[in-house]
JSON list of C-alpha atoms in Angstrom, two decimals:
[
{"chain": "W", "resi": 6, "resn": "ASP", "atom": "CA", "xyz": [54.30, 126.61, -54.75]},
{"chain": "W", "resi": 7, "resn": "ALA", "atom": "CA", "xyz": [52.34, 126.52, -52.08]},
{"chain": "W", "resi": 8, "resn": "MET", "atom": "CA", "xyz": [50.58, 130.17, -51.28]},
{"chain": "W", "resi": 9, "resn": "VAL", "atom": "CA", "xyz": [48.78, 130.00, -48.06]},
{"chain": "W", "resi": 10, "resn": "ILE", "atom": "CA", "xyz": [50.77, 128.45, -45.47]},
{"chain": "W", "resi": 11, "resn": "GLN", "atom": "CA", "xyz": [50.28, 127.77, -42.24]},
{"chain": "W", "resi": 12, "resn": "ASN", "atom": "CA", "xyz": [52.62, 126.65, -39.58]},
{"chain": "W", "resi": 13, "resn": "PRO", "atom": "CA", "xyz": [52.98, 124.51, -37.98]},
{"chain": "W", "resi": 14, "resn": "ARG", "atom": "CA", "xyz": [50.99, 121.08, -39.35]},
{"chain": "W", "resi": 15, "resn": "TYR", "atom": "CA", "xyz": [50.08, 120.03, -35.87]},
{"chain": "W", "resi": 16, "resn": "GLN", "atom": "CA", "xyz": [50.22, 121.71, -32.88]},
{"chain": "W", "resi": 17, "resn": "VAL", "atom": "CA", "xyz": [49.81, 120.05, -29.79]},
{"chain": "W", "resi": 18, "resn": "THR", "atom": "CA", "xyz": [48.71, 122.14, -26.53]},
{"chain": "W", "resi": 19, "resn": "GLN", "atom": "CA", "xyz": [48.35, 121.97, -23.08]},
{"chain": "W", "resi": 20, "resn": "PHE", "atom": "CA", "xyz": [44.57, 122.35, -21.62]},
{"chain": "W", "resi": 21, "resn": "GLY", "atom": "CA", "xyz": [44.74, 126.15, -20.45]},
{"chain": "W", "resi": 22, "resn": "LYS", "atom": "CA", "xyz": [48.21, 127.04, -21.97]},
{"chain": "W", "resi": 23, "resn": "PRO", "atom": "CA", "xyz": [48.41, 130.17, -24.65]},
{"chain": "W", "resi": 24, "resn": "VAL", "atom": "CA", "xyz": [49.31, 128.80, -28.83]},
{"chain": "W", "resi": 25, "resn": "THR", "atom": "CA", "xyz": [49.17, 130.40, -32.02]},
{"chain": "W", "resi": 26, "resn": "LEU", "atom": "CA", "xyz": [49.16, 129.41, -34.83]},
{"chain": "W", "resi": 27, "resn": "SER", "atom": "CA", "xyz": [50.26, 130.92, -38.41]},
{"chain": "W", "resi": 28, "resn": "CYS", "atom": "CA", "xyz": [49.24, 131.63, -41.75]},
{"chain": "W", "resi": 29, "resn": "SER", "atom": "CA", "xyz": [51.25, 133.31, -44.18]},
{"chain": "W", "resi": 30, "resn": "GLN", "atom": "CA", "xyz": [50.53, 134.37, -48.31]},
{"chain": "W", "resi": 31, "resn": "THR", "atom": "CA", "xyz": [51.87, 135.03, -51.10]},
{"chain": "W", "resi": 32, "resn": "LEU", "atom": "CA", "xyz": [49.38, 136.08, -53.48]},
{"chain": "W", "resi": 33, "resn": "ASN", "atom": "CA", "xyz": [49.29, 139.71, -52.04]},
{"chain": "W", "resi": 34, "resn": "HIS", "atom": "CA", "xyz": [45.58, 139.90, -51.34]},
{"chain": "W", "resi": 35, "resn": "ASN", "atom": "CA", "xyz": [43.40, 142.02, -49.50]},
{"chain": "W", "resi": 36, "resn": "VAL", "atom": "CA", "xyz": [41.64, 139.32, -47.37]},
{"chain": "W", "resi": 37, "resn": "MET", "atom": "CA", "xyz": [42.24, 136.54, -45.00]},
{"chain": "W", "resi": 38, "resn": "TYR", "atom": "CA", "xyz": [40.32, 134.42, -42.97]},
{"chain": "W", "resi": 39, "resn": "TRP", "atom": "CA", "xyz": [40.24, 131.87, -40.18]},
{"chain": "W", "resi": 40, "resn": "TYR", "atom": "CA", "xyz": [38.20, 128.93, -40.47]},
{"chain": "W", "resi": 41, "resn": "GLN", "atom": "CA", "xyz": [37.20, 126.06, -37.49]},
{"chain": "W", "resi": 42, "resn": "GLN", "atom": "CA", "xyz": [37.28, 122.37, -38.62]},
{"chain": "W", "resi": 43, "resn": "LYS", "atom": "CA", "xyz": [35.85, 119.57, -35.80]},
{"chain": "W", "resi": 44, "resn": "SER", "atom": "CA", "xyz": [36.21, 116.47, -37.16]},
{"chain": "W", "resi": 45, "resn": "SER", "atom": "CA", "xyz": [33.88, 115.10, -40.17]},
{"chain": "W", "resi": 46, "resn": "GLN", "atom": "CA", "xyz": [31.76, 118.78, -40.24]},
{"chain": "W", "resi": 47, "resn": "ALA", "atom": "CA", "xyz": [31.90, 121.89, -42.25]},
{"chain": "W", "resi": 48, "resn": "PRO", "atom": "CA", "xyz": [34.82, 124.44, -41.41]},
{"chain": "W", "resi": 49, "resn": "LYS", "atom": "CA", "xyz": [33.15, 127.33, -40.28]},
{"chain": "W", "resi": 50, "resn": "LEU", "atom": "CA", "xyz": [34.06, 130.86, -40.31]},
{"chain": "W", "resi": 51, "resn": "LEU", "atom": "CA", "xyz": [35.70, 132.33, -36.78]},
{"chain": "W", "resi": 52, "resn": "PHE", "atom": "CA", "xyz": [36.81, 136.04, -38.31]},
{"chain": "W", "resi": 53, "resn": "HIS", "atom": "CA", "xyz": [38.17, 137.60, -41.07]},
{"chain": "W", "resi": 54, "resn": "TYR", "atom": "CA", "xyz": [40.69, 140.54, -41.90]},
{"chain": "W", "resi": 55, "resn": "TYR", "atom": "CA", "xyz": [40.03, 143.00, -44.81]},
{"chain": "W", "resi": 56, "resn": "ASP", "atom": "CA", "xyz": [43.47, 144.72, -44.93]},
{"chain": "W", "resi": 57, "resn": "LYS", "atom": "CA", "xyz": [43.65, 146.15, -41.49]},
{"chain": "W", "resi": 58, "resn": "ASP", "atom": "CA", "xyz": [40.38, 145.95, -40.11]},
{"chain": "W", "resi": 59, "resn": "PHE", "atom": "CA", "xyz": [39.11, 143.07, -38.19]},
{"chain": "W", "resi": 60, "resn": "ASN", "atom": "CA", "xyz": [35.91, 141.29, -38.52]},
{"chain": "W", "resi": 61, "resn": "ASN", "atom": "CA", "xyz": [34.65, 139.04, -36.06]},
{"chain": "W", "resi": 62, "resn": "GLU", "atom": "CA", "xyz": [31.64, 136.59, -36.56]},
{"chain": "W", "resi": 63, "resn": "ALA", "atom": "CA", "xyz": [29.09, 137.17, -33.68]},
{"chain": "W", "resi": 64, "resn": "ASP", "atom": "CA", "xyz": [29.06, 133.15, -32.44]},
{"chain": "W", "resi": 65, "resn": "THR", "atom": "CA", "xyz": [32.99, 133.45, -31.70]},
{"chain": "W", "resi": 66, "resn": "PRO", "atom": "CA", "xyz": [34.11, 133.06, -28.52]},
{"chain": "W", "resi": 67, "resn": "ASP", "atom": "CA", "xyz": [35.69, 135.88, -26.54]},
{"chain": "W", "resi": 68, "resn": "ASN", "atom": "CA", "xyz": [39.22, 132.71, -25.95]},
{"chain": "W", "resi": 69, "resn": "PHE", "atom": "CA", "xyz": [39.91, 133.26, -30.14]},
{"chain": "W", "resi": 70, "resn": "GLN", "atom": "CA", "xyz": [41.94, 136.03, -31.35]},
{"chain": "W", "resi": 71, "resn": "SER", "atom": "CA", "xyz": [43.72, 137.20, -34.07]},
{"chain": "W", "resi": 72, "resn": "ARG", "atom": "CA", "xyz": [46.22, 138.96, -35.11]},
{"chain": "W", "resi": 73, "resn": "ARG", "atom": "CA", "xyz": [47.79, 140.55, -38.67]},
{"chain": "W", "resi": 74, "resn": "PRO", "atom": "CA", "xyz": [50.83, 142.70, -38.37]},
{"chain": "W", "resi": 75, "resn": "ASN", "atom": "CA", "xyz": [51.25, 143.44, -42.29]},
{"chain": "W", "resi": 76, "resn": "THR", "atom": "CA", "xyz": [49.19, 141.80, -45.69]},
{"chain": "W", "resi": 77, "resn": "SER", "atom": "CA", "xyz": [51.70, 138.49, -45.78]},
{"chain": "W", "resi": 78, "resn": "PHE", "atom": "CA", "xyz": [51.06, 137.16, -42.57]},
{"chain": "W", "resi": 79, "resn": "CYS", "atom": "CA", "xyz": [47.64, 136.30, -40.06]},
{"chain": "W", "resi": 80, "resn": "PHE", "atom": "CA", "xyz": [48.25, 134.95, -36.78]},
{"chain": "W", "resi": 81, "resn": "LEU", "atom": "CA", "xyz": [44.95, 132.87, -34.84]},
{"chain": "W", "resi": 82, "resn": "ASP", "atom": "CA", "xyz": [45.76, 133.19, -30.78]},
{"chain": "W", "resi": 83, "resn": "ILE", "atom": "CA", "xyz": [43.97, 131.05, -28.59]},
{"chain": "W", "resi": 84, "resn": "ARG", "atom": "CA", "xyz": [44.26, 132.30, -25.13]},
{"chain": "W", "resi": 85, "resn": "SER", "atom": "CA", "xyz": [43.33, 128.70, -23.40]},
{"chain": "W", "resi": 86, "resn": "PRO", "atom": "CA", "xyz": [42.35, 126.52, -24.97]},
{"chain": "W", "resi": 87, "resn": "GLY", "atom": "CA", "xyz": [39.31, 123.65, -23.84]},
{"chain": "W", "resi": 88, "resn": "LEU", "atom": "CA", "xyz": [39.27, 120.48, -25.31]},
{"chain": "W", "resi": 89, "resn": "GLY", "atom": "CA", "xyz": [36.70, 121.84, -27.42]},
{"chain": "W", "resi": 90, "resn": "ASP", "atom": "CA", "xyz": [39.21, 124.08, -29.01]},
{"chain": "W", "resi": 91, "resn": "ALA", "atom": "CA", "xyz": [40.09, 120.44, -30.27]},
{"chain": "W", "resi": 92, "resn": "ALA", "atom": "CA", "xyz": [40.26, 121.15, -34.87]},
{"chain": "W", "resi": 93, "resn": "MET", "atom": "CA", "xyz": [41.81, 121.62, -37.57]},
{"chain": "W", "resi": 94, "resn": "TYR", "atom": "CA", "xyz": [42.58, 125.56, -38.32]},
{"chain": "W", "resi": 95, "resn": "LEU", "atom": "CA", "xyz": [41.74, 126.62, -41.86]},
{"chain": "W", "resi": 96, "resn": "CYS", "atom": "CA", "xyz": [43.30, 130.03, -42.69]},
{"chain": "W", "resi": 97, "resn": "ALA", "atom": "CA", "xyz": [42.12, 131.20, -46.12]},
{"chain": "W", "resi": 98, "resn": "THR", "atom": "CA", "xyz": [42.44, 134.13, -48.31]},
{"chain": "W", "resi": 99, "resn": "SER", "atom": "CA", "xyz": [40.84, 136.15, -51.44]},
{"chain": "W", "resi": 100, "resn": "ARG", "atom": "CA", "xyz": [42.17, 138.88, -53.05]},
{"chain": "W", "resi": 101, "resn": "GLU", "atom": "CA", "xyz": [38.65, 140.94, -52.44]},
{"chain": "W", "resi": 102, "resn": "GLY", "atom": "CA", "xyz": [35.33, 140.00, -50.29]},
{"chain": "W", "resi": 103, "resn": "THR", "atom": "CA", "xyz": [33.32, 137.11, -51.53]},
{"chain": "W", "resi": 104, "resn": "GLY", "atom": "CA", "xyz": [30.89, 139.21, -51.94]},
{"chain": "W", "resi": 105, "resn": "THR", "atom": "CA", "xyz": [32.41, 139.57, -55.13]},
{"chain": "W", "resi": 106, "resn": "ASN", "atom": "CA", "xyz": [32.58, 136.19, -56.16]},
{"chain": "W", "resi": 107, "resn": "GLU", "atom": "CA", "xyz": [35.53, 136.27, -55.75]},
{"chain": "W", "resi": 108, "resn": "LYS", "atom": "CA", "xyz": [36.65, 132.35, -54.34]},
{"chain": "W", "resi": 109, "resn": "LEU", "atom": "CA", "xyz": [38.50, 131.16, -51.32]},
{"chain": "W", "resi": 110, "resn": "PHE", "atom": "CA", "xyz": [42.50, 130.17, -51.67]},
{"chain": "W", "resi": 111, "resn": "PHE", "atom": "CA", "xyz": [42.78, 127.62, -48.15]},
{"chain": "W", "resi": 112, "resn": "GLY", "atom": "CA", "xyz": [46.48, 126.70, -46.28]},
{"chain": "W", "resi": 113, "resn": "SER", "atom": "CA", "xyz": [46.63, 123.14, -45.40]},
{"chain": "W", "resi": 114, "resn": "GLY", "atom": "CA", "xyz": [45.51, 123.32, -41.81]},
{"chain": "W", "resi": 115, "resn": "THR", "atom": "CA", "xyz": [46.79, 123.47, -38.35]},
{"chain": "W", "resi": 116, "resn": "GLN", "atom": "CA", "xyz": [45.62, 120.17, -36.91]},
{"chain": "W", "resi": 117, "resn": "LEU", "atom": "CA", "xyz": [45.63, 121.18, -32.86]},
{"chain": "W", "resi": 118, "resn": "SER", "atom": "CA", "xyz": [45.59, 118.79, -29.85]},
{"chain": "W", "resi": 119, "resn": "VAL", "atom": "CA", "xyz": [44.81, 120.01, -26.62]},
{"chain": "W", "resi": 120, "resn": "LEU", "atom": "CA", "xyz": [46.27, 117.55, -23.78]},
{"chain": "Y", "resi": 28, "resn": "GLY", "atom": "CA", "xyz": [18.64, 130.13, -39.57]},
{"chain": "Y", "resi": 29, "resn": "GLU", "atom": "CA", "xyz": [19.04, 130.55, -42.60]},
{"chain": "Y", "resi": 30, "resn": "SER", "atom": "CA", "xyz": [21.92, 127.19, -44.30]},
{"chain": "Y", "resi": 31, "resn": "VAL", "atom": "CA", "xyz": [23.26, 125.53, -47.42]},
{"chain": "Y", "resi": 32, "resn": "GLY", "atom": "CA", "xyz": [23.32, 121.61, -46.26]},
{"chain": "Y", "resi": 33, "resn": "LEU", "atom": "CA", "xyz": [23.45, 118.16, -48.48]},
{"chain": "Y", "resi": 34, "resn": "HIS", "atom": "CA", "xyz": [21.01, 115.37, -49.31]},
{"chain": "Y", "resi": 35, "resn": "LEU", "atom": "CA", "xyz": [23.59, 112.46, -48.70]},
{"chain": "Y", "resi": 36, "resn": "PRO", "atom": "CA", "xyz": [26.73, 112.21, -46.38]},
{"chain": "Y", "resi": 37, "resn": "THR", "atom": "CA", "xyz": [28.46, 109.88, -48.30]},
{"chain": "Y", "resi": 38, "resn": "LEU", "atom": "CA", "xyz": [28.15, 108.32, -52.10]},
{"chain": "Y", "resi": 39, "resn": "SER", "atom": "CA", "xyz": [30.20, 105.39, -53.27]},
{"chain": "Y", "resi": 40, "resn": "VAL", "atom": "CA", "xyz": [30.58, 104.83, -57.17]},
{"chain": "Y", "resi": 41, "resn": "GLN", "atom": "CA", "xyz": [32.83, 102.79, -59.44]},
{"chain": "Y", "resi": 42, "resn": "GLU", "atom": "CA", "xyz": [35.64, 103.88, -61.54]},
{"chain": "Y", "resi": 43, "resn": "GLY", "atom": "CA", "xyz": [34.50, 105.03, -64.74]},
{"chain": "Y", "resi": 44, "resn": "ASP", "atom": "CA", "xyz": [30.66, 106.43, -63.25]},
{"chain": "Y", "resi": 45, "resn": "ASN", "atom": "CA", "xyz": [28.98, 109.68, -63.17]},
{"chain": "Y", "resi": 46, "resn": "SER", "atom": "CA", "xyz": [29.20, 110.55, -59.88]},
{"chain": "Y", "resi": 47, "resn": "ILE", "atom": "CA", "xyz": [26.41, 113.17, -58.53]},
{"chain": "Y", "resi": 48, "resn": "ILE", "atom": "CA", "xyz": [26.80, 115.29, -55.60]},
{"chain": "Y", "resi": 49, "resn": "ASN", "atom": "CA", "xyz": [23.72, 117.58, -54.37]},
{"chain": "Y", "resi": 50, "resn": "CYS", "atom": "CA", "xyz": [23.73, 120.54, -51.83]},
{"chain": "Y", "resi": 51, "resn": "ALA", "atom": "CA", "xyz": [20.29, 122.19, -50.81]},
{"chain": "Y", "resi": 52, "resn": "TYR", "atom": "CA", "xyz": [20.30, 126.00, -49.46]},
{"chain": "Y", "resi": 53, "resn": "SER", "atom": "CA", "xyz": [18.33, 128.40, -48.29]},
{"chain": "Y", "resi": 54, "resn": "ASN", "atom": "CA", "xyz": [19.63, 131.96, -48.32]},
{"chain": "Y", "resi": 55, "resn": "SER", "atom": "CA", "xyz": [17.69, 132.80, -51.09]},
{"chain": "Y", "resi": 56, "resn": "ALA", "atom": "CA", "xyz": [19.16, 136.28, -50.78]},
{"chain": "Y", "resi": 57, "resn": "SER", "atom": "CA", "xyz": [23.24, 134.33, -51.95]},
{"chain": "Y", "resi": 58, "resn": "ASP", "atom": "CA", "xyz": [24.46, 135.26, -55.54]},
{"chain": "Y", "resi": 59, "resn": "TYR", "atom": "CA", "xyz": [27.98, 133.02, -55.14]},
{"chain": "Y", "resi": 60, "resn": "PHE", "atom": "CA", "xyz": [28.40, 129.25, -54.55]},
{"chain": "Y", "resi": 61, "resn": "ILE", "atom": "CA", "xyz": [31.46, 126.90, -54.69]},
{"chain": "Y", "resi": 62, "resn": "TRP", "atom": "CA", "xyz": [32.10, 123.62, -54.75]},
{"chain": "Y", "resi": 63, "resn": "TYR", "atom": "CA", "xyz": [35.03, 123.02, -52.59]},
{"chain": "Y", "resi": 64, "resn": "LYS", "atom": "CA", "xyz": [37.61, 119.21, -53.01]},
{"chain": "Y", "resi": 65, "resn": "GLN", "atom": "CA", "xyz": [38.67, 118.42, -49.35]},
{"chain": "Y", "resi": 66, "resn": "GLU", "atom": "CA", "xyz": [41.16, 115.60, -49.33]},
{"chain": "Y", "resi": 67, "resn": "SER", "atom": "CA", "xyz": [42.15, 114.06, -45.54]},
{"chain": "Y", "resi": 68, "resn": "GLY", "atom": "CA", "xyz": [44.22, 116.21, -43.93]},
{"chain": "Y", "resi": 69, "resn": "LYS", "atom": "CA", "xyz": [44.66, 119.22, -46.49]},
{"chain": "Y", "resi": 70, "resn": "GLY", "atom": "CA", "xyz": [42.99, 122.18, -47.01]},
{"chain": "Y", "resi": 71, "resn": "PRO", "atom": "CA", "xyz": [39.50, 122.76, -48.76]},
{"chain": "Y", "resi": 72, "resn": "GLN", "atom": "CA", "xyz": [40.78, 123.08, -53.09]},
{"chain": "Y", "resi": 73, "resn": "PHE", "atom": "CA", "xyz": [38.52, 125.32, -55.22]},
{"chain": "Y", "resi": 74, "resn": "ILE", "atom": "CA", "xyz": [36.58, 122.74, -57.93]},
{"chain": "Y", "resi": 75, "resn": "ILE", "atom": "CA", "xyz": [34.30, 125.09, -59.93]},
{"chain": "Y", "resi": 76, "resn": "ASP", "atom": "CA", "xyz": [31.73, 128.52, -59.28]},
{"chain": "Y", "resi": 77, "resn": "ILE", "atom": "CA", "xyz": [28.86, 129.46, -59.64]},
{"chain": "Y", "resi": 78, "resn": "ARG", "atom": "CA", "xyz": [27.39, 133.13, -60.16]},
{"chain": "Y", "resi": 79, "resn": "SER", "atom": "CA", "xyz": [23.53, 133.25, -59.17]},
{"chain": "Y", "resi": 80, "resn": "ASN", "atom": "CA", "xyz": [22.53, 134.96, -62.50]},
{"chain": "Y", "resi": 81, "resn": "MET", "atom": "CA", "xyz": [23.82, 131.63, -64.46]},
{"chain": "Y", "resi": 82, "resn": "ASP", "atom": "CA", "xyz": [22.50, 128.15, -64.19]},
{"chain": "Y", "resi": 83, "resn": "LYS", "atom": "CA", "xyz": [24.70, 126.60, -65.81]},
{"chain": "Y", "resi": 84, "resn": "ARG", "atom": "CA", "xyz": [28.58, 126.03, -65.57]},
{"chain": "Y", "resi": 85, "resn": "GLN", "atom": "CA", "xyz": [31.23, 123.32, -66.95]},
{"chain": "Y", "resi": 86, "resn": "GLY", "atom": "CA", "xyz": [35.15, 122.66, -66.64]},
{"chain": "Y", "resi": 87, "resn": "GLN", "atom": "CA", "xyz": [36.87, 120.28, -67.01]},
{"chain": "Y", "resi": 88, "resn": "ARG", "atom": "CA", "xyz": [35.15, 116.98, -65.86]},
{"chain": "Y", "resi": 89, "resn": "VAL", "atom": "CA", "xyz": [32.56, 118.58, -63.49]},
{"chain": "Y", "resi": 90, "resn": "THR", "atom": "CA", "xyz": [29.63, 120.66, -63.93]},
{"chain": "Y", "resi": 91, "resn": "VAL", "atom": "CA", "xyz": [27.96, 122.57, -61.38]},
{"chain": "Y", "resi": 92, "resn": "LEU", "atom": "CA", "xyz": [24.18, 123.18, -61.75]},
{"chain": "Y", "resi": 93, "resn": "LEU", "atom": "CA", "xyz": [21.50, 125.17, -60.13]},
{"chain": "Y", "resi": 94, "resn": "ASN", "atom": "CA", "xyz": [18.69, 125.90, -59.25]},
{"chain": "Y", "resi": 95, "resn": "LYS", "atom": "CA", "xyz": [17.19, 129.68, -58.10]},
{"chain": "Y", "resi": 96, "resn": "THR", "atom": "CA", "xyz": [13.37, 128.07, -58.43]},
{"chain": "Y", "resi": 97, "resn": "VAL", "atom": "CA", "xyz": [14.00, 124.98, -55.69]},
{"chain": "Y", "resi": 98, "resn": "LYS", "atom": "CA", "xyz": [17.37, 126.62, -53.62]},
{"chain": "Y", "resi": 99, "resn": "HIS", "atom": "CA", "xyz": [19.20, 123.41, -55.31]},
{"chain": "Y", "resi": 100, "resn": "LEU", "atom": "CA", "xyz": [22.86, 122.93, -56.70]},
{"chain": "Y", "resi": 101, "resn": "SER", "atom": "CA", "xyz": [24.09, 119.78, -57.92]},
{"chain": "Y", "resi": 102, "resn": "LEU", "atom": "CA", "xyz": [28.28, 118.89, -59.20]},
{"chain": "Y", "resi": 103, "resn": "GLN", "atom": "CA", "xyz": [28.71, 116.14, -61.47]},
{"chain": "Y", "resi": 104, "resn": "ILE", "atom": "CA", "xyz": [31.88, 115.00, -61.66]},
{"chain": "Y", "resi": 105, "resn": "ALA", "atom": "CA", "xyz": [32.27, 112.56, -65.91]},
{"chain": "Y", "resi": 106, "resn": "ALA", "atom": "CA", "xyz": [34.21, 109.27, -65.78]},
{"chain": "Y", "resi": 107, "resn": "THR", "atom": "CA", "xyz": [34.83, 109.65, -62.37]},
{"chain": "Y", "resi": 108, "resn": "GLN", "atom": "CA", "xyz": [38.76, 108.23, -60.86]},
{"chain": "Y", "resi": 109, "resn": "PRO", "atom": "CA", "xyz": [39.92, 106.71, -57.76]},
{"chain": "Y", "resi": 110, "resn": "GLY", "atom": "CA", "xyz": [41.47, 109.92, -57.38]},
{"chain": "Y", "resi": 111, "resn": "ASP", "atom": "CA", "xyz": [38.62, 111.50, -56.86]},
{"chain": "Y", "resi": 112, "resn": "SER", "atom": "CA", "xyz": [37.77, 109.69, -53.09]},
{"chain": "Y", "resi": 113, "resn": "ALA", "atom": "CA", "xyz": [37.52, 113.51, -50.88]},
{"chain": "Y", "resi": 114, "resn": "VAL", "atom": "CA", "xyz": [34.92, 114.37, -49.30]},
{"chain": "Y", "resi": 115, "resn": "TYR", "atom": "CA", "xyz": [32.71, 117.36, -50.89]},
{"chain": "Y", "resi": 116, "resn": "PHE", "atom": "CA", "xyz": [31.28, 120.87, -49.94]},
{"chain": "Y", "resi": 117, "resn": "CYS", "atom": "CA", "xyz": [29.14, 123.87, -51.81]},
{"chain": "Y", "resi": 118, "resn": "ALA", "atom": "CA", "xyz": [29.85, 126.83, -50.66]},
{"chain": "Y", "resi": 119, "resn": "GLU", "atom": "CA", "xyz": [27.65, 129.91, -50.73]},
{"chain": "Y", "resi": 120, "resn": "ASN", "atom": "CA", "xyz": [28.26, 134.05, -50.06]},
{"chain": "Y", "resi": 121, "resn": "THR", "atom": "CA", "xyz": [26.04, 134.56, -47.50]},
{"chain": "Y", "resi": 122, "resn": "GLY", "atom": "CA", "xyz": [27.74, 139.01, -47.22]},
{"chain": "Y", "resi": 123, "resn": "TYR", "atom": "CA", "xyz": [30.72, 140.22, -48.91]},
{"chain": "Y", "resi": 124, "resn": "SER", "atom": "CA", "xyz": [33.51, 137.99, -47.47]},
{"chain": "Y", "resi": 125, "resn": "THR", "atom": "CA", "xyz": [30.90, 135.14, -45.41]},
{"chain": "Y", "resi": 126, "resn": "LEU", "atom": "CA", "xyz": [31.27, 132.03, -46.93]},
{"chain": "Y", "resi": 127, "resn": "THR", "atom": "CA", "xyz": [29.19, 129.54, -45.44]},
{"chain": "Y", "resi": 128, "resn": "PHE", "atom": "CA", "xyz": [29.83, 126.24, -45.56]},
{"chain": "Y", "resi": 129, "resn": "GLY", "atom": "CA", "xyz": [27.34, 123.07, -46.45]},
{"chain": "Y", "resi": 130, "resn": "LYS", "atom": "CA", "xyz": [27.92, 120.02, -43.97]},
{"chain": "Y", "resi": 131, "resn": "GLY", "atom": "CA", "xyz": [29.94, 117.98, -47.06]},
{"chain": "Y", "resi": 132, "resn": "THR", "atom": "CA", "xyz": [29.14, 114.43, -49.33]},
{"chain": "Y", "resi": 133, "resn": "MET", "atom": "CA", "xyz": [32.58, 112.17, -48.94]},
{"chain": "Y", "resi": 134, "resn": "LEU", "atom": "CA", "xyz": [32.69, 110.10, -52.54]},
{"chain": "Y", "resi": 135, "resn": "LEU", "atom": "CA", "xyz": [34.06, 107.23, -52.43]},
{"chain": "Y", "resi": 136, "resn": "VAL", "atom": "CA", "xyz": [35.18, 106.14, -55.60]},
{"chain": "Y", "resi": 137, "resn": "SER", "atom": "CA", "xyz": [36.05, 101.85, -56.03]},
{"chain": "Y", "resi": 138, "resn": "PRO", "atom": "CA", "xyz": [38.17, 100.60, -59.04]}
]
């Protein structure tokens, strides 16, 4: 039944070691998003893809990159994780942009720990 | 900058009570608002949404009220149950594909 699937559920990486988080969707939605959520805080948008078009938020660090090889999959790459990057990373999808009153469907998230 | 925020970080209620969670927003151009529920260790789950051309919308046990004059949004949960315990976020559409979340309110329901 899961429509937005994130793997792995928990990820541990070392300081400075590149890490990739995965997201897949079965909804055939056009838009895929990556949010970062730190403990007791609101989700913060990092970037999103509308189809193949990448849209980066102005304050997203260059350390964060994303790839969307096809409609179903989207990856979050952290090139050199720092201790401050430890967080829950949430993937979400929407059929169209939220400006058209489309709601987001979230995955269960990947909890990233940086040692 | 403009943002969405919540008045109360934690709300404690008894089972069966009605709960009201409030949210203030500052972007007068926002035209779409959503309430999400997030249980511990899970992703946010859609509860209810409302467009700016409405002032009230009802779902199953939930009602969202929008007061554009004072830029205020509220979520009312009727007959609150222990399973309603979670963090609740309001979110506003601030761009074509940009949903901005408020800080969140933790709802604790006691049996």
